[in-house]
Coordinates of C-alpha atoms in Angstrom, one line a residue:
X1 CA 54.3 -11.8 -9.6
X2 CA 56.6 -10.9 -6.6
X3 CA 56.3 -6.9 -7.2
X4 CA 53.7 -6.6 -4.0
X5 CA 56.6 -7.8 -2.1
X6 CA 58.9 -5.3 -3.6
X7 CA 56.8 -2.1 -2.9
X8 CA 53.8 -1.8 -0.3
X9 CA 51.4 0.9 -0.8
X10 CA 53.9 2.7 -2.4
X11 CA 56.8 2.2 0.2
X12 CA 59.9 0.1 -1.0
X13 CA 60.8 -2.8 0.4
X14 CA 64.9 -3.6 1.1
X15 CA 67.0 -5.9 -1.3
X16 CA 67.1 -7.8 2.0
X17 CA 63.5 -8.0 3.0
X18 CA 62.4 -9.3 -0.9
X19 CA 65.3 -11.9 -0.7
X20 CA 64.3 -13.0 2.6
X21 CA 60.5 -12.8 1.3
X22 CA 62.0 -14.8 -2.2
X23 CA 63.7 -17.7 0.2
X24 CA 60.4 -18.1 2.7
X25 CA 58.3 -19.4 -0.5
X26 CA 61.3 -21.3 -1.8
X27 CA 61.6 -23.3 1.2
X28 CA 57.6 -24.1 1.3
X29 CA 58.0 -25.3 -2.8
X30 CA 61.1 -27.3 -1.9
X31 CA 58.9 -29.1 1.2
X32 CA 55.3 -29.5 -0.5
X33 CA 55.8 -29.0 -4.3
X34 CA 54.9 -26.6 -6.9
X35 CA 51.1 -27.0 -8.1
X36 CA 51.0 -23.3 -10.2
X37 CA 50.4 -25.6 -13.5
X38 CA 47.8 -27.7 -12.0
X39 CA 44.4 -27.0 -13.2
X40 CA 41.9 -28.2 -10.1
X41 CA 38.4 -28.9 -11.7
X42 CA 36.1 -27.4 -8.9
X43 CA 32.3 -28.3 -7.9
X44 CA 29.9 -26.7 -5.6
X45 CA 27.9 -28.2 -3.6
X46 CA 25.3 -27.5 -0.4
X47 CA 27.4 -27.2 3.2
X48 CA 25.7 -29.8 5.4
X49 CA 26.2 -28.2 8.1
X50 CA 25.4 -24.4 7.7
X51 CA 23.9 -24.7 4.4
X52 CA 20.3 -24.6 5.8
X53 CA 20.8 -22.1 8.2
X54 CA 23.1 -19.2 6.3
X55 CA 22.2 -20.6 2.8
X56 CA 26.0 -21.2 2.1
X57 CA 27.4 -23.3 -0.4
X58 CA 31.0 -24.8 -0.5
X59 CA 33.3 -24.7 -3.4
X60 CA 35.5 -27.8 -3.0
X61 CA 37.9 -29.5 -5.5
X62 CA 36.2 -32.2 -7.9
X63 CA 37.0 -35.9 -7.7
X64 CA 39.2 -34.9 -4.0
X65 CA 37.0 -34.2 -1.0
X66 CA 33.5 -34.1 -3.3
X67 CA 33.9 -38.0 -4.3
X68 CA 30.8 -38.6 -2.6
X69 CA 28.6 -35.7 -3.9
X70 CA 25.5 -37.7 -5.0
X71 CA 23.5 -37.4 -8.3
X72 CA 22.4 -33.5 -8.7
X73 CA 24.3 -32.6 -5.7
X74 CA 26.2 -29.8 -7.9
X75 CA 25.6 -26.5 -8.3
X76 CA 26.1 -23.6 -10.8
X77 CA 27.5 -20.4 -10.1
X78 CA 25.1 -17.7 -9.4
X79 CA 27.2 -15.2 -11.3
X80 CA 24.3 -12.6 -10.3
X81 CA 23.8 -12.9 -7.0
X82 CA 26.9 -15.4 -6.0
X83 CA 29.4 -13.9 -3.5
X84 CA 32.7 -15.8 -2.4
X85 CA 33.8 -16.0 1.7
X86 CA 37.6 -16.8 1.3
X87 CA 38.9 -18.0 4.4
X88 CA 41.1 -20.2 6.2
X89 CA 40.6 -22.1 9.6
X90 CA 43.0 -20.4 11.8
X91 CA 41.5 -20.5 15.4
X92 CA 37.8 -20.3 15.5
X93 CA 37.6 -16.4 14.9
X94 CA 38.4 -16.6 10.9
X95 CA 35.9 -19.0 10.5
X96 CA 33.7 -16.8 12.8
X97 CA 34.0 -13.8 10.9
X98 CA 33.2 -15.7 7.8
X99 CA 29.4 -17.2 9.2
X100 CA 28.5 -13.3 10.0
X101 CA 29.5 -12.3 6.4
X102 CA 27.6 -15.3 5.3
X103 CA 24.6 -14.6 7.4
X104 CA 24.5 -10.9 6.1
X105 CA 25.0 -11.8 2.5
X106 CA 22.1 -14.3 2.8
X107 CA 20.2 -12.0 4.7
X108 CA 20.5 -9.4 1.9
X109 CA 19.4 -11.8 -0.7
X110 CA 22.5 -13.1 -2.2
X111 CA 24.3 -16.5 -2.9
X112 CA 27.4 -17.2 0.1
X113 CA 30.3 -19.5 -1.5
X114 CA 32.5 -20.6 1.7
X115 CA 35.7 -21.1 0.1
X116 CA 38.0 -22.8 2.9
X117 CA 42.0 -22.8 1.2
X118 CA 42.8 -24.6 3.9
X119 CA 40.2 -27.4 3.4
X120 CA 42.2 -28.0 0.2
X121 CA 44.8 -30.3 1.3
X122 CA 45.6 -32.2 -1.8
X123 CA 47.7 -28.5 -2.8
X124 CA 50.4 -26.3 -2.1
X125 CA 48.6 -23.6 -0.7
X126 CA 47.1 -26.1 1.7
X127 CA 49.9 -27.7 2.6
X128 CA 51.6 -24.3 3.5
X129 CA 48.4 -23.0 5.4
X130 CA 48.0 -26.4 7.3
X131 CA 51.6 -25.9 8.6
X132 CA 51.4 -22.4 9.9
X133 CA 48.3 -23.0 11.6
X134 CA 49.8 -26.0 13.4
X135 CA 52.4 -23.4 14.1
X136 CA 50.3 -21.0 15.6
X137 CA 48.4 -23.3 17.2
X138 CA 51.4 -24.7 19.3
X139 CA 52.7 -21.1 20.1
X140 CA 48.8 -20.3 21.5
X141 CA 49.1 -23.3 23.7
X142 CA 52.4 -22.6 25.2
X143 CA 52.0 -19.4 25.8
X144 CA 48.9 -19.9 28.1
X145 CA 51.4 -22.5 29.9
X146 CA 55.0 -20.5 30.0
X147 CA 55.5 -17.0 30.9
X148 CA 58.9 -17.2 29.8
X149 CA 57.4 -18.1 25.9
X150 CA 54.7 -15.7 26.4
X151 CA 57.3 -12.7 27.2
X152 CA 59.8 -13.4 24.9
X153 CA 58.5 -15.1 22.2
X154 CA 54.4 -14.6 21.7
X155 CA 53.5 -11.2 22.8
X156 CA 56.5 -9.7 20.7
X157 CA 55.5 -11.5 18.1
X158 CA 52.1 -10.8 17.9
X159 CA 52.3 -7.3 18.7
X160 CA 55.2 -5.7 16.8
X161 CA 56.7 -8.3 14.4
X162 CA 53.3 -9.6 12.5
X163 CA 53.2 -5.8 12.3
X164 CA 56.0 -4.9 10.1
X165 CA 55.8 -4.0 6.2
X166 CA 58.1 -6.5 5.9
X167 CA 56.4 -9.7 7.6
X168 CA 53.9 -8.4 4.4
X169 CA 56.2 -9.1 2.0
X170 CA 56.9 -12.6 2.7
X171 CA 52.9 -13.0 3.4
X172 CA 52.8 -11.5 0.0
X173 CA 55.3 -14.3 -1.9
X174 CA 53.6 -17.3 0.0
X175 CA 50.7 -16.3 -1.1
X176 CA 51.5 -17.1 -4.5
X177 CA 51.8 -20.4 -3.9
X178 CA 47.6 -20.2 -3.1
X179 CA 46.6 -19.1 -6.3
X180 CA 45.8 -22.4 -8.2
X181 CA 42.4 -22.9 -6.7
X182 CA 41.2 -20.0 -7.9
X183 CA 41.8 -21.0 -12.0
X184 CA 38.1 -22.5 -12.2
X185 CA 36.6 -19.8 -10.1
X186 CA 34.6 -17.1 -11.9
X187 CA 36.6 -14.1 -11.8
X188 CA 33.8 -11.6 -11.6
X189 CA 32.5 -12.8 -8.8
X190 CA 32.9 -11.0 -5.6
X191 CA 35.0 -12.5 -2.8
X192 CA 35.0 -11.3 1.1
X193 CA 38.3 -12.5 2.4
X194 CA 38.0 -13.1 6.7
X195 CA 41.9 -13.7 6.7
X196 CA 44.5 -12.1 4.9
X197 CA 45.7 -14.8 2.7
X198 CA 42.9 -15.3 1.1
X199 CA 42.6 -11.9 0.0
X200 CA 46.4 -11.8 -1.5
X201 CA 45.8 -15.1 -3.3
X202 CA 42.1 -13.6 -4.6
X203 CA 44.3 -10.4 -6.1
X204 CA 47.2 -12.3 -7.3
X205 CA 44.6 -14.5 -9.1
X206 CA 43.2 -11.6 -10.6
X207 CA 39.8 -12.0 -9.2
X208 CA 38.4 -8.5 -9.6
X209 CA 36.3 -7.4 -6.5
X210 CA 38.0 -8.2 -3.3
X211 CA 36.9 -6.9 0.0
X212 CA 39.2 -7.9 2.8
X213 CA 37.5 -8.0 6.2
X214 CA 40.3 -7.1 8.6
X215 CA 40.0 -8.7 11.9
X216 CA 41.1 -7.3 15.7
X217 CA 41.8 -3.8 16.1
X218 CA 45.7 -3.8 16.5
X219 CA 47.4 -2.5 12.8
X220 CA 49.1 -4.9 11.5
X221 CA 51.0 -4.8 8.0
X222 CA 50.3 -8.8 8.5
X223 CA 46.4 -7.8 7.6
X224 CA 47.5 -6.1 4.3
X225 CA 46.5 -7.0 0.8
X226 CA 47.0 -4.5 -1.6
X227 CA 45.0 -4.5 -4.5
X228 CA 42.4 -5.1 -2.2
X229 CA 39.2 -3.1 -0.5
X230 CA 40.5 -3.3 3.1
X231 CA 37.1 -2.7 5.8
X232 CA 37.8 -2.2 9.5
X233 CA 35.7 -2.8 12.6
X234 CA 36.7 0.2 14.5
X235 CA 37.8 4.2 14.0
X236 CA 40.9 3.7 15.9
X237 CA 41.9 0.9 13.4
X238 CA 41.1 2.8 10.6
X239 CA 43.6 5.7 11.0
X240 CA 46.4 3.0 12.2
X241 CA 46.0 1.1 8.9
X242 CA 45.6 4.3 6.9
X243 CA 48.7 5.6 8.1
X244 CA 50.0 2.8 8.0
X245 CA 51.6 3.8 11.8
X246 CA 54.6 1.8 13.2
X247 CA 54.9 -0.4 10.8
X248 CA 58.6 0.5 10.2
X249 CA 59.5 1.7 13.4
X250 CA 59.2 4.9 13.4
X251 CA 59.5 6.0 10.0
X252 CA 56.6 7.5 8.3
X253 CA 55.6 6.1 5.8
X254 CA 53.6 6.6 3.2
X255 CA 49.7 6.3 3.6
X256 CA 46.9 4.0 2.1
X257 CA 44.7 5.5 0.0
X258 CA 41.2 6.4 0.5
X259 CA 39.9 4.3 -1.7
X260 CA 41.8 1.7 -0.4
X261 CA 40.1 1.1 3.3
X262 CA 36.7 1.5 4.9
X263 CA 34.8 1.7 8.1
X264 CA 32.2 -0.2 8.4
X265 CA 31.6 -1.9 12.3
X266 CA 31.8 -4.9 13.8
X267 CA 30.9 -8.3 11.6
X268 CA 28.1 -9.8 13.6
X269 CA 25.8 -12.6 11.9
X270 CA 22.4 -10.8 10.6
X271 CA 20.6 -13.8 13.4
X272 CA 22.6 -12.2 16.1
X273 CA 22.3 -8.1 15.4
X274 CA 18.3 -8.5 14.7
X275 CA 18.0 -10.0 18.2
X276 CA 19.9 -7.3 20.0
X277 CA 16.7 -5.5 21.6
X278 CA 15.1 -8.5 22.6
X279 CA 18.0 -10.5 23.6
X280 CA 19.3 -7.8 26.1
X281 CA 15.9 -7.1 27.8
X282 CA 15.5 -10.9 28.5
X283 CA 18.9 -10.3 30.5
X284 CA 17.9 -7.3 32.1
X285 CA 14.3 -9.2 33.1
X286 CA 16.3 -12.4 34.4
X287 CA 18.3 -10.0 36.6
X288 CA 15.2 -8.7 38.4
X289 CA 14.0 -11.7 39.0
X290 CA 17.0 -13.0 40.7
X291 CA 17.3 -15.9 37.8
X292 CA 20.2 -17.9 37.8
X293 CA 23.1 -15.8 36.0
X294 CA 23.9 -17.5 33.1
X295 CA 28.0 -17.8 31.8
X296 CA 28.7 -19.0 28.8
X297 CA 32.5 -20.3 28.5
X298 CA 33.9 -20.4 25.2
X299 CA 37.6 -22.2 23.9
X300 CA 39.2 -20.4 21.3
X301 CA 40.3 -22.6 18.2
X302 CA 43.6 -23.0 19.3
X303 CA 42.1 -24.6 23.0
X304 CA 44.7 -22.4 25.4
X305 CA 42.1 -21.8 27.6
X306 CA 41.9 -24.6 29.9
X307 CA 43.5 -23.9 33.0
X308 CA 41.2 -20.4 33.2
X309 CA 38.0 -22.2 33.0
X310 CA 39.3 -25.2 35.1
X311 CA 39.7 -22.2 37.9
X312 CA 36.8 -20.5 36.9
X313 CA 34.1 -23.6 37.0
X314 CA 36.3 -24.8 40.3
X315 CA 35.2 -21.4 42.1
X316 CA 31.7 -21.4 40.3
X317 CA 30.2 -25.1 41.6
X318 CA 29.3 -23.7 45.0
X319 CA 26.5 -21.6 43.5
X320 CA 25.5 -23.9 40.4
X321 CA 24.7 -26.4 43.3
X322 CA 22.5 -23.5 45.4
X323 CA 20.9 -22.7 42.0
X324 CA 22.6 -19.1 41.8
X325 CA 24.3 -20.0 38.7
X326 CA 24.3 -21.6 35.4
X327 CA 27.1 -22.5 33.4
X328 CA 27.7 -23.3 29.5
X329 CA 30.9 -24.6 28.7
X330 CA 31.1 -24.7 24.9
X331 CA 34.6 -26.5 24.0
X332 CA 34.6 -26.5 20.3
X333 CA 36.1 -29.4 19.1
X334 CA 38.5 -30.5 21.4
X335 CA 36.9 -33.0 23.4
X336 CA 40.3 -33.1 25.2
X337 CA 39.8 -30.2 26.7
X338 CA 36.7 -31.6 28.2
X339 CA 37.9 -34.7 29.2
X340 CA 40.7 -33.1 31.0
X341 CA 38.4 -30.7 33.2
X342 CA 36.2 -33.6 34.1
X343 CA 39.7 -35.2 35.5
X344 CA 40.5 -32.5 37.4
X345 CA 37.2 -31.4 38.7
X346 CA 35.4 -34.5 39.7
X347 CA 32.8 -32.6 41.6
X348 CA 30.7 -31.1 39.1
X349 CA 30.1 -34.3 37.6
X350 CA 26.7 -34.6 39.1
X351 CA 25.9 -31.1 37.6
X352 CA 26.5 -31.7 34.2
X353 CA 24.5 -32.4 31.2
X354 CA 26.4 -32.8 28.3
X355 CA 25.6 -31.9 24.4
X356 CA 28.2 -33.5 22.5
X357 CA 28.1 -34.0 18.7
X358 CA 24.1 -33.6 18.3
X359 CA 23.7 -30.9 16.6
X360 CA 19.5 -31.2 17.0
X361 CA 20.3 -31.3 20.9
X362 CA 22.7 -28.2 20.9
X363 CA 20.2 -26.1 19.0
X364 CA 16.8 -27.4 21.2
X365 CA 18.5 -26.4 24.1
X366 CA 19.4 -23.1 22.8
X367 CA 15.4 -22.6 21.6
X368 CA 14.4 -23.8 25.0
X369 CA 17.0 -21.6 26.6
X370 CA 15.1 -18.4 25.6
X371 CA 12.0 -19.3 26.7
X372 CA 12.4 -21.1 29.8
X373 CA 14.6 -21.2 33.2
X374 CA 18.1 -23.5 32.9
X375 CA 19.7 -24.9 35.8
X376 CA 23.4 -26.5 36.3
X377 CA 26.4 -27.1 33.5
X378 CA 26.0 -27.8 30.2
X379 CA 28.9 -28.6 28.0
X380 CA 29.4 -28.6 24.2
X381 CA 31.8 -30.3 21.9
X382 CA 30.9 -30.8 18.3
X383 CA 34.2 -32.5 15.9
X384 CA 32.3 -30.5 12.9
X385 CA 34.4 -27.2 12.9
X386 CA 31.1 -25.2 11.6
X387 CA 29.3 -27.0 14.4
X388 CA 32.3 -26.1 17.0
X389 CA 32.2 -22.6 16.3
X390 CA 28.4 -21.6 15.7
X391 CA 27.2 -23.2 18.7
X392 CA 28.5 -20.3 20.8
X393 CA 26.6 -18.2 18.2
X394 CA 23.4 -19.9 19.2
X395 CA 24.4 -19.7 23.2
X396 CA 25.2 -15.9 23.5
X397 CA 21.6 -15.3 23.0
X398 CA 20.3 -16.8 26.1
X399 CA 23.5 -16.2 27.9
X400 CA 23.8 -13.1 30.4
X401 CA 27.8 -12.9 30.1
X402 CA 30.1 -14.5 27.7
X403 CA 33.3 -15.3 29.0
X404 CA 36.2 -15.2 26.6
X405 CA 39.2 -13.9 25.9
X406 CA 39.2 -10.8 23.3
X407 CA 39.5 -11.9 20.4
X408 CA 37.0 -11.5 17.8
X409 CA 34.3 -12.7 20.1
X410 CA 35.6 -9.2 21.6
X411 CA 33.4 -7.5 19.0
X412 CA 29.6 -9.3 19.3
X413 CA 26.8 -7.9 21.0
X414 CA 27.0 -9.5 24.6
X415 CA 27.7 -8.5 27.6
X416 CA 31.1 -10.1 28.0
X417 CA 33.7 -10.6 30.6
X418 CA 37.2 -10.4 29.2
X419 CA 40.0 -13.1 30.8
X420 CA 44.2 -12.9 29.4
X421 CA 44.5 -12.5 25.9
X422 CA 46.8 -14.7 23.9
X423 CA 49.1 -12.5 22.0
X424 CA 49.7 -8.9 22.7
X425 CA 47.3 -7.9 19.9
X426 CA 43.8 -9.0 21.3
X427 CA 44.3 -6.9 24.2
X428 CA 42.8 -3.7 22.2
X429 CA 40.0 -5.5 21.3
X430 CA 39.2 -5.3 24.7
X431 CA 40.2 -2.1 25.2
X432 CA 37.7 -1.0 22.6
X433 CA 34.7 -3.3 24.1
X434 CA 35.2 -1.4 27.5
X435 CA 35.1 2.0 25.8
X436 CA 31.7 1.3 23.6
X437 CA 30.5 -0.1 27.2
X438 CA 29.6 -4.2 26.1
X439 CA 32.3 -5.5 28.2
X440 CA 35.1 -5.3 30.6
X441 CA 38.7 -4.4 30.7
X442 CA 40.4 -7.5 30.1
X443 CA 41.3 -9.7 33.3
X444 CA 44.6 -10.8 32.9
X445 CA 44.7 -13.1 36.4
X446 CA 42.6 -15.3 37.9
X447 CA 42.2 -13.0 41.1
X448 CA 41.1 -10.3 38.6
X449 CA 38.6 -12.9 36.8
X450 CA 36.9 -13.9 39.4
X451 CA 36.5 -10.3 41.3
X452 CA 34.6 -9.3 38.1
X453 CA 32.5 -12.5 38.3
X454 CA 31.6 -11.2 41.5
X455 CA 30.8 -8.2 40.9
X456 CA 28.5 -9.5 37.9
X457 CA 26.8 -11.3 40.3
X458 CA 26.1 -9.2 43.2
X459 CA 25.7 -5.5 41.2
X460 CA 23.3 -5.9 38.8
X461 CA 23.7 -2.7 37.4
X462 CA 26.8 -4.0 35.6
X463 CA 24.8 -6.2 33.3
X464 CA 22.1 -3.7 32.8
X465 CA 24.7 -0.7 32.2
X466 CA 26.3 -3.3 29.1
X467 CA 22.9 -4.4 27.9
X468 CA 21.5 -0.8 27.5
X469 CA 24.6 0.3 26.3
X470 CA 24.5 -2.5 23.4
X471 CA 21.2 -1.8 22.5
X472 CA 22.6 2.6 22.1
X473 CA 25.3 0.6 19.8
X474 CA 22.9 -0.5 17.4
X475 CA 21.5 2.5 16.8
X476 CA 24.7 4.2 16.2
X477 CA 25.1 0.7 13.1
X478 CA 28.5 -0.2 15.2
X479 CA 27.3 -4.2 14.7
X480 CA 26.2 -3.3 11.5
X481 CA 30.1 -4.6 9.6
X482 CA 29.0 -7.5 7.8
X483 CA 26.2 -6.0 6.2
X484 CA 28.4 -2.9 4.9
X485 CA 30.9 -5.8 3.5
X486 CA 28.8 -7.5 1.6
X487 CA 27.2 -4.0 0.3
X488 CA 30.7 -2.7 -0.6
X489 CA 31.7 -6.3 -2.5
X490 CA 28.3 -5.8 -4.5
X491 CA 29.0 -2.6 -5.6
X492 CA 32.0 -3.1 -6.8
X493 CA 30.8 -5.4 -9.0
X494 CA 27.7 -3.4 -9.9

């Protein structure tokens, strides 16, 4: 291996950048071992969580984490119809990503394996993908917290170094170490990578069709797996990644090839982009009728949003209590988060109803949500990760405005009320919401955040503007990504 480190889409790599790409996954052998001879016997079996819903089935490592799979609980490869999501849990919006391409395959009549790397902690590659994520998780956190980190450290970061060729190449070596898991896995099979690693541990594998589902829409040689189908949500992205632009200074470089990348539009779950019509016209109905306008408040997996929503539910009580205003506050699965803003905001105590790790509950209120008038707060913590992140799925359809920062929630159609990124690259997710007309520009102050929650509220030609517009957006197929993924990965194969 090691040669996609050495030359990227045909651009060469310095002696310096491969050694230093060389040394990154000799330090992660040296501090979790070396598994590459290790052969993993692998089972699949139903997910209990999404399983019913998106039809998905997990592929988990035999006599580890299955111990418990009763009697018949296995499954065969449907080497037919089966199609592999590789992804990670890095934040909520990989995982996110993953359910819509999930949702679409199933849709389309196929077989979705969720294959989590990360999930397997007993190897290497977990071991190394557990430690980045804590990693990034930390840097999230303090830069909501220090400006200082934020300016120096995070948005740099984020914006221009994950953005370098050579940032690839050491992705490109550590990926290596990933590979194991994938000895027992059918290599015929399609796989739809929703993080990057994935996707170079499917190719160095030698798994044959690989689509890998860029996220965000900010270039960044981080997202690069040659070898691999790349698909992008937007135009703009396209051209950046085909040119490959800035990702040696200024150098030009040279390009992807055709065949290597594809357009295809935003990855939205097949549940959420069949709703669009009626979804949007409940909004516009509930706004004539001066019915209490509905937020929904969503943590990202790495939970840097407190301190917004603290602000924002602060400001908000006054018209919760005169029945102006209803608020879902979906946490995820940091019931820290929650336990912190019921500290600090005593007062809305009395307005809360709370939905915490009852999956039954979350998903009744959501039915009744569509149908009939809500009133108050209602927060949301599930410990399941699946449950954590696909209850905001089942929100933003009775919602009026989701309020999030752009990241890949940037992308779904809902009208959505943007607040500070975290890291410089999220901002042109926004940037491209505001453009297609589903969202705002992104509020990067509290002032600014709560001047377009005021304007939501008193002009309700805002919400009707985003709503008709989303409904002309899927017409044009802009939310139609995750169908054209799995499409592409099948016809690979085919």
């Amino acid at each position: 291996m090691g040669k996609r480190s050495e030359v990227v889409f045909g651009n060469r790599m310095s002696s310096q950048v491969v050694k230093k790409a060389e040394n990154s996954k000799e330090r992660f052998v040296k501090r979790f071992g070396d598994d590459s001879d290790v052969d993993y016997p692998l089972a699949v079996v139903k997910n209990p969580y999404i399983g019913d819903t998106l039809g998905v089935s997990n592929i988990v490592i035999d006599g580890g984490v299955s111990d418990d799979i009763p009697d018949g609980g296995r499954e065969e490869f449907d080497r037919d119809k089966g199609i592999i999501v590789g992804n990670i849990r890095m934040g909520f919006g990989h995982y996110r990503i993953s359910m819509a391409i999930a949702s679409a395959a199933n849709h389309l009549g196929y077989k979705p394996y969720w294959m989590d790397l990360n999930s397997y902690s007993e190897t290497t590659g977990g071991k190394v993908i557990e430690a980045q994520n804590k990693l990034y998780s930390m840097g999230s956190r303090i830069s909501g917290k220090s400006k200082v980190f934020n300016k120096a450290v995070w948005e740099p970061m984020n914006y221009e170094g994950f953005r370098k060729l050579s940032y690839n190449a050491s992705d490109q070596m550590n990926a290596e170490l990933m590979t194991p898991v994938f000895r027992n896995v059918p290599k015929d099979i399609p796989l739809v990578a929703t993080h990057v690693w994935p996707a170079q541990a499917a190719v160095h594998a030698g798994m044959k069709h690989v689509v890998n589902a860029i996220p965000d829409n900010w270039p960044m040689a981080l997202h690069l797996a040659e070898g691999s189908l790349h698909t992008v949500q937007t135009r703009s992205a396209y051209l950046g990644y085909r040119t490959l632009n800035g990702m040696q200074g200024d150098e030009v470089l040279k390009p992807m090839p055709g065949d290597s990348i594809r357009y295809v539009g935003h990855y939205i779950d097949h549940e959420l982009v069949a709703a669009i019509e009626e979804d949007c016209d409940r909004r516009i109905e509930r706004r004539k009728k001066k019915a209490p306008m509905r937020f929904l408040l969503t943590i990202g997996g790495a939970g840097a949003q407190k301190d917004i929503f603290a602000t924002i539910i602060r400001t908000a009580l006054a018209s919760v209590k005169k029945g102006n205003m209803v608020l879902y506050v979906n946490v995820g699965d940091y019931m820290n988060v929650w336990e912190e803003l019921v500290r600090e905001i005593p007062a809305m105590e009395s307005l809360v109803t709370t939905h915490f790790d009852d999956w039954s509950d979350t998903t009744a209120f959501a039915d009744k949500a569509l149908k009939e008038e809500v009133y108050g707060i209602h927060a949301f913590c599930h410990e399941n990760i699946y449950e954590a992140v696909y209850c905001t799925n089942l929100l933003m359809r009775s919602c009026d405005v989701l309020i999030t920062k752009p990241s890949e929630l940037a992308f779904y159609p809902v009208p959505k009320l943007f607040i500070k990124r975290v890291g410089g690259h999220e901002q042109w997710g926004a940037i491209h919401s505001a453009e297609i007309g589903d969202g705002t520009l992104e509020c990067r102050d509290i002032p600014h955040t709560l001047q377009m929650m005021k304007l939501f509220m008193q002009d309700d030609s805002i919400l009707t503007d985003m709503c008709e517009n989303i409904k002309r957006n899927k017409l044009d197929g802009i939310y139609d990504g995750a169908y054209e993924v799995v499409k592409l990965a099948m016809d690979m194969k085919n």
